[in-house]
GROMACS .gro file of C-alpha atoms in nm:
model
  285
    1MET     CA    1  17.930 -11.764  19.316
    2ALA     CA    2  18.086 -11.692  19.657
    3TYR     CA    3  17.947 -11.410  19.867
    4ASP     CA    4  18.232 -11.216  20.028
    5ASP     CA    5  18.167 -10.927  20.263
    6PRO     CA    6  18.410 -10.892  20.556
    7THR     CA    7  18.132 -10.737  20.769
    8THR     CA    8  17.889 -11.029  20.731
    9LEU     CA    9  17.996 -11.344  20.549
   10VAL     CA   10  18.311 -11.465  20.372
   11SER     CA   11  18.386 -11.778  20.171
   12THR     CA   12  18.653 -12.039  20.241
   13GLN     CA   13  18.831 -11.908  19.930
   14TRP     CA   14  18.837 -11.555  20.074
   15LEU     CA   15  18.978 -11.680  20.404
   16GLY     CA   16  19.234 -11.894  20.225
   17ASP     CA   17  19.350 -11.590  20.029
   18HIS     CA   18  19.380 -11.378  20.346
   19LEU     CA   19  19.512 -11.642  20.587
   20LYS     CA   20  19.849 -11.475  20.630
   21ASP     CA   21  19.717 -11.118  20.669
   22PRO     CA   22  19.884 -10.975  20.983
   23ASP     CA   23  19.565 -10.811  21.108
   24LEU     CA   24  19.343 -11.116  21.060
   25ARG     CA   25  19.209 -11.291  21.368
   26ILE     CA   26  19.022 -11.622  21.334
   27LEU     CA   27  18.800 -11.755  21.612
   28ASP     CA   28  18.669 -12.112  21.640
   29CYS     CA   29  18.335 -12.046  21.807
   30SER     CA   30  18.198 -12.401  21.795
   31TRP     CA   31  17.925 -12.481  22.044
   32TYR     CA   32  17.687 -12.775  22.039
   33LEU     CA   33  17.361 -12.878  22.200
   34PRO     CA   34  17.396 -13.166  22.451
   35ASP     CA   35  17.214 -13.411  22.223
   36MET     CA   36  17.472 -13.352  21.947
   37GLY     CA   37  17.731 -13.543  22.150
   38ARG     CA   38  18.025 -13.328  22.041
   39ASP     CA   39  18.303 -13.165  22.242
   40PRO     CA   40  18.403 -12.836  22.075
   41ARG     CA   41  18.724 -12.785  22.271
   42ALA     CA   42  18.847 -13.138  22.202
   43GLU     CA   43  18.770 -13.095  21.832
   44TYR     CA   44  18.961 -12.765  21.827
   45ASP     CA   45  19.261 -12.924  22.000
   46ALA     CA   46  19.263 -13.200  21.739
   47ALA     CA   47  19.234 -12.975  21.433
   48HIS     CA   48  19.153 -12.614  21.349
   49ILE     CA   49  19.217 -12.349  21.085
   50PRO     CA   50  19.578 -12.222  21.113
   51GLY     CA   51  19.600 -11.933  21.357
   52ALA     CA   52  19.249 -11.983  21.498
   53ARG     CA   53  19.185 -11.916  21.864
   54PHE     CA   54  18.916 -12.111  22.052
   55LEU     CA   55  18.633 -11.905  22.199
   56ALA     CA   56  18.381 -12.086  22.418
   57LEU     CA   57  18.035 -11.933  22.401
   58ASP     CA   58  17.995 -11.930  22.779
   59ASP     CA   59  18.329 -11.749  22.818
   60VAL     CA   60  18.165 -11.444  22.660
   61SER     CA   61  17.829 -11.478  22.834
   62ASP     CA   62  17.684 -11.312  23.141
   63SER     CA   63  17.764 -11.554  23.424
   64ARG     CA   64  17.538 -11.356  23.660
   65SER     CA   65  17.225 -11.444  23.463
   66ASP     CA   66  17.017 -11.756  23.526
   67LEU     CA   67  16.937 -11.762  23.153
   68PRO     CA   68  17.173 -11.945  22.914
   69HIS     CA   69  17.457 -11.751  22.747
   70MET     CA   70  17.314 -11.402  22.772
   71ALA     CA   71  17.524 -11.116  22.631
   72PRO     CA   72  17.797 -11.018  22.878
   73PRO     CA   73  17.870 -10.670  23.012
   74PRO     CA   74  18.117 -10.484  22.788
   75GLU     CA   75  18.393 -10.516  23.049
   76LYS     CA   76  18.385 -10.895  23.029
   77PHE     CA   77  18.387 -10.890  22.649
   78ILE     CA   78  18.686 -10.653  22.653
   79SER     CA   79  18.873 -10.873  22.900
   80ARG     CA   80  18.818 -11.192  22.699
   81MET     CA   81  18.912 -11.032  22.367
   82ARG     CA   82  19.226 -10.866  22.503
   83GLY     CA   83  19.341 -11.195  22.650
   84MET     CA   84  19.294 -11.362  22.311
   85GLY     CA   85  19.484 -11.089  22.130
   86VAL     CA   86  19.179 -10.962  21.945
   87GLY     CA   87  19.148 -10.586  21.930
   88ASP     CA   88  19.109 -10.264  21.740
   89GLY     CA   89  19.215 -10.273  21.377
   90HIS     CA   90  19.164 -10.646  21.339
   91GLN     CA   91  18.953 -10.818  21.077
   92VAL     CA   92  18.781 -11.102  21.262
   93VAL     CA   93  18.648 -11.421  21.102
   94VAL     CA   94  18.439 -11.655  21.318
   95TYR     CA   95  18.347 -12.013  21.238
   96ASP     CA   96  18.200 -12.327  21.390
   97GLY     CA   97  18.224 -12.700  21.322
   98ILE     CA   98  17.875 -12.743  21.182
   99GLY     CA   99  17.886 -12.482  20.907
  100MET     CA  100  17.642 -12.219  21.030
  101PHE     CA  101  17.529 -12.255  21.388
  102SER     CA  102  17.696 -12.088  21.686
  103ALA     CA  103  17.938 -11.866  21.490
  104ALA     CA  104  17.658 -11.625  21.394
  105ARG     CA  105  17.591 -11.563  21.764
  106ILE     CA  106  17.951 -11.448  21.814
  107TRP     CA  107  17.926 -11.235  21.499
  108TRP     CA  108  17.617 -11.070  21.653
  109LEU     CA  109  17.796 -11.024  21.986
  110PHE     CA  110  18.081 -10.837  21.815
  111ARG     CA  111  17.819 -10.621  21.642
  112LEU     CA  112  17.647 -10.557  21.975
  113MET     CA  113  17.981 -10.431  22.108
  114GLY     CA  114  18.017 -10.194  21.811
  115LYS     CA  115  18.273 -10.399  21.617
  116THR     CA  116  18.177 -10.431  21.249
  117ASP     CA  117  18.494 -10.579  21.094
  118VAL     CA  118  18.374 -10.932  21.165
  119ALA     CA  119  18.243 -11.200  20.931
  120VAL     CA  120  18.116 -11.556  20.960
  121LEU     CA  121  18.301 -11.820  20.756
  122ASP     CA  122  18.040 -11.955  20.516
  123GLY     CA  123  18.017 -12.331  20.560
  124GLY     CA  124  18.247 -12.327  20.861
  125PHE     CA  125  18.521 -12.575  20.940
  126ALA     CA  126  18.324 -12.859  20.780
  127LYS     CA  127  18.352 -12.693  20.437
  128TRP     CA  128  18.715 -12.591  20.501
  129GLN     CA  129  18.806 -12.953  20.576
  130ALA     CA  130  18.602 -13.093  20.286
  131GLU     CA  131  18.806 -12.876  20.051
  132GLY     CA  132  19.133 -13.011  20.190
  133ARG     CA  133  19.252 -12.675  20.317
  134PRO     CA  134  19.534 -12.647  20.575
  135GLU     CA  135  19.479 -12.736  20.940
  136GLU     CA  136  19.688 -12.737  21.256
  137ASP     CA  137  19.653 -12.874  21.608
  138MET     CA  138  19.854 -12.619  21.807
  139PRO     CA  139  19.704 -12.298  21.948
  140PRO     CA  140  19.863 -11.971  21.833
  141ILE     CA  141  20.077 -11.753  22.057
  142MET     CA  142  19.852 -11.474  22.182
  143ARG     CA  143  19.956 -11.125  22.281
  144ASP     CA  144  19.736 -10.869  22.452
  145ARG     CA  145  19.570 -10.623  22.216
  146HIS     CA  146  19.380 -10.308  22.313
  147ILE     CA  147  19.013 -10.310  22.221
  148THR     CA  148  18.748 -10.040  22.254
  149VAL     CA  149  18.375 -10.113  22.245
  150ALA     CA  150  18.057  -9.908  22.209
  151ARG     CA  151  17.751 -10.116  22.294
  152GLN     CA  152  17.477 -10.087  22.031
  153ASN     CA  153  17.165 -10.119  22.245
  154HIS     CA  154  16.933 -10.120  21.944
  155LEU     CA  155  17.065 -10.464  21.845
  156VAL     CA  156  16.928 -10.639  22.154
  157ARG     CA  157  16.580 -10.667  22.305
  158ASP     CA  158  16.464 -10.768  22.652
  159VAL     CA  159  16.143 -10.941  22.754
  160THR     CA  160  15.960 -10.615  22.829
  161GLN     CA  161  16.037 -10.476  22.484
  162VAL     CA  162  15.934 -10.802  22.314
  163ALA     CA  163  15.609 -10.820  22.512
  164ALA     CA  164  15.529 -10.464  22.405
  165ALA     CA  165  15.610 -10.546  22.042
  166ALA     CA  166  15.386 -10.854  22.053
  167LYS     CA  167  15.101 -10.644  22.192
  168LEU     CA  168  15.142 -10.342  21.966
  169GLY     CA  169  15.246 -10.523  21.648
  170ASP     CA  170  15.495 -10.248  21.565
  171HIS     CA  171  15.778 -10.500  21.516
  172GLN     CA  172  15.773 -10.835  21.339
  173ILE     CA  173  15.890 -11.112  21.573
  174VAL     CA  174  16.062 -11.390  21.379
  175ASP     CA  175  16.133 -11.725  21.545
  176ALA     CA  176  16.427 -11.938  21.422
  177ARG     CA  177  16.322 -12.263  21.593
  178GLY     CA  178  16.197 -12.562  21.396
  179ALA     CA  179  15.833 -12.572  21.288
  180GLU     CA  180  15.727 -12.834  21.546
  181ARG     CA  181  15.871 -12.643  21.840
  182PHE     CA  182  15.717 -12.321  21.707
  183ALA     CA  183  15.377 -12.491  21.677
  184GLY     CA  184  15.407 -12.642  22.024
  185THR     CA  185  15.376 -13.001  21.899
  186ALA     CA  186  15.735 -13.090  21.997
  187PRO     CA  187  15.858 -13.066  22.358
  188GLU     CA  188  16.114 -12.805  22.451
  189PRO     CA  189  16.464 -12.944  22.518
  190ARG     CA  190  16.494 -12.731  22.832
  191GLU     CA  191  16.301 -12.866  23.127
  192GLY     CA  192  16.016 -12.658  23.266
  193LEU     CA  193  15.944 -12.454  22.954
  194ARG     CA  194  15.599 -12.433  22.801
  195ALA     CA  195  15.556 -12.528  22.436
  196GLY     CA  196  15.453 -12.284  22.163
  197HIS     CA  197  15.558 -11.939  22.050
  198ILE     CA  198  15.525 -11.567  22.119
  199PRO     CA  199  15.178 -11.451  22.006
  200GLY     CA  200  15.193 -11.284  21.666
  201SER     CA  201  15.539 -11.413  21.582
  202ARG     CA  202  15.629 -11.577  21.252
  203ASN     CA  203  15.837 -11.889  21.197
  204VAL     CA  204  16.149 -11.884  20.981
  205PRO     CA  205  16.347 -12.196  21.087
  206TYR     CA  206  16.715 -12.108  21.068
  207LYS     CA  207  16.783 -12.414  20.851
  208SER     CA  208  16.557 -12.266  20.582
  209LEU     CA  209  16.824 -11.998  20.527
  210LEU     CA  210  17.093 -12.259  20.463
  211ASN     CA  211  17.201 -12.484  20.179
  212GLY     CA  212  17.258 -12.853  20.236
  213ASP     CA  213  17.629 -12.800  20.303
  214GLY     CA  214  17.569 -12.549  20.582
  215THR     CA  215  17.641 -12.243  20.369
  216MET     CA  216  17.408 -11.945  20.362
  217LYS     CA  217  17.169 -11.917  20.070
  218GLY     CA  218  17.223 -11.633  19.825
  219PRO     CA  219  17.051 -11.295  19.873
  220ASP     CA  220  16.767 -11.367  19.629
  221ASP     CA  221  16.682 -11.696  19.801
  222LEU     CA  222  16.713 -11.538  20.146
  223ARG     CA  223  16.469 -11.267  20.045
  224ARG     CA  224  16.228 -11.530  19.916
  225VAL     CA  225  16.243 -11.732  20.241
  226PHE     CA  226  16.159 -11.428  20.453
  227THR     CA  227  15.883 -11.295  20.228
  228GLU     CA  228  15.718 -11.635  20.189
  229ALA     CA  229  15.702 -11.654  20.568
  230GLY     CA  230  15.511 -11.326  20.567
  231ILE     CA  231  15.798 -11.099  20.670
  232ASP     CA  232  15.790 -10.744  20.534
  233LEU     CA  233  16.157 -10.655  20.484
  234ASN     CA  234  16.071 -10.286  20.501
  235ARG     CA  235  15.955 -10.311  20.863
  236PRO     CA  236  16.153 -10.364  21.187
  237VAL     CA  237  16.225 -10.720  21.300
  238ILE     CA  238  16.301 -10.888  21.631
  239THR     CA  239  16.469 -11.228  21.597
  240THR     CA  240  16.423 -11.501  21.857
  241CYS     CA  241  16.487 -11.874  21.901
  242GLY     CA  242  16.543 -12.118  22.190
  243SER     CA  243  16.823 -11.937  22.371
  244GLY     CA  244  16.947 -11.657  22.144
  245VAL     CA  245  17.197 -11.857  21.937
  246THR     CA  246  17.026 -11.950  21.609
  247ALA     CA  247  16.827 -11.623  21.613
  248ALA     CA  248  17.159 -11.465  21.517
  249ILE     CA  249  17.153 -11.663  21.190
  250LEU     CA  250  16.831 -11.478  21.102
  251SER     CA  251  16.996 -11.150  21.205
  252LEU     CA  252  17.291 -11.231  20.979
  253GLY     CA  253  17.057 -11.309  20.690
  254LEU     CA  254  16.875 -10.979  20.738
  255GLU     CA  255  17.205 -10.790  20.746
  256ILE     CA  256  17.314 -10.955  20.421
  257LEU     CA  257  16.988 -10.830  20.266
  258GLY     CA  258  17.064 -10.476  20.378
  259HIS     CA  259  16.791 -10.483  20.644
  260ARG     CA  260  16.938 -10.276  20.927
  261ASP     CA  261  16.637 -10.238  21.159
  262HIS     CA  262  16.661 -10.561  21.355
  263GLY     CA  263  16.729 -10.661  21.715
  264LEU     CA  264  16.775 -10.999  21.883
  265TYR     CA  265  16.567 -11.113  22.181
  266ASP     CA  266  16.850 -11.232  22.403
  267GLY     CA  267  16.639 -11.430  22.650
  268SER     CA  268  16.440 -11.595  22.369
  269TRP     CA  269  16.219 -11.894  22.450
  270ALA     CA  270  16.436 -11.994  22.748
  271GLU     CA  271  16.294 -11.682  22.913
  272TRP     CA  272  15.950 -11.639  22.752
  273GLY     CA  273  15.855 -12.005  22.794
  274MET     CA  274  15.938 -11.993  23.164
  275TYR     CA  275  15.696 -11.721  23.279
  276ASN     CA  276  15.331 -11.819  23.308
  277ASP     CA  277  15.215 -11.457  23.296
  278LEU     CA  278  15.341 -11.426  22.937
  279LYS     CA  279  15.094 -11.552  22.679
  280VAL     CA  280  15.183 -11.843  22.454
  281ALA     CA  281  15.037 -11.927  22.114
  282THR     CA  282  15.034 -12.269  21.949
  283GLY     CA  283  14.979 -12.390  21.596
  284ASP     CA  284  15.133 -12.268  21.274
  285ALA     CA  285  15.053 -11.898  21.324
   0.00000   0.00000   0.00000
């Protein structure tokens, strides 16, 4: 059974039914790791969901930061959205080419800016194509649209807050990276980073929240994945990963479960793994 909630996750059927809604805005938010060998812009130019605009992750990131794709200042977000014709009163649906990867990060970014009428397309463009749904290769005509934001600071955490949480144990820190990177037995893809994880954090690899076709598991299965990893869904959570992208998949899963007390560590391991004065743990726990 499809899960349809226009503030978190919608099915391909839902999007197909609403494709011609005048206040719908669709964003192709595909982004890939270098070793995936894919060009998101070229793929968008070749084929995308009708009406979709292309949004590059780094176009809505803080270019002043040395860390990868950190959340931008509100002014930059406003400027990018206005230029794409995305604004107040719009229902936004974001997707990526894998199924569930980078789109959740853009969903979280909208949430950070106080916009809640935004959902991830469950299964992404891969599922849309597999079902033989309509595609096009021309970008839509975009007209400026006014947008207001109200940054929700409780949805993001910095390194000082995460270090305090690790020391005090008052928040559960949940890491979305794969088990080998969490344990420190696999090297980090970014040069110069130590291997391991934040002391006291728990590992919930983002892929464990997904079905084989890249769709999100149902609420009962999501709850089971978190609880079996030792996460108390009645306590606050900080999500983290390699660079703040797949952590948003955990944040999305928590939101689907009605867990509202969560924030994302924007710097994630790209930041924590860089500083030798921050402690690192290895192994499974």
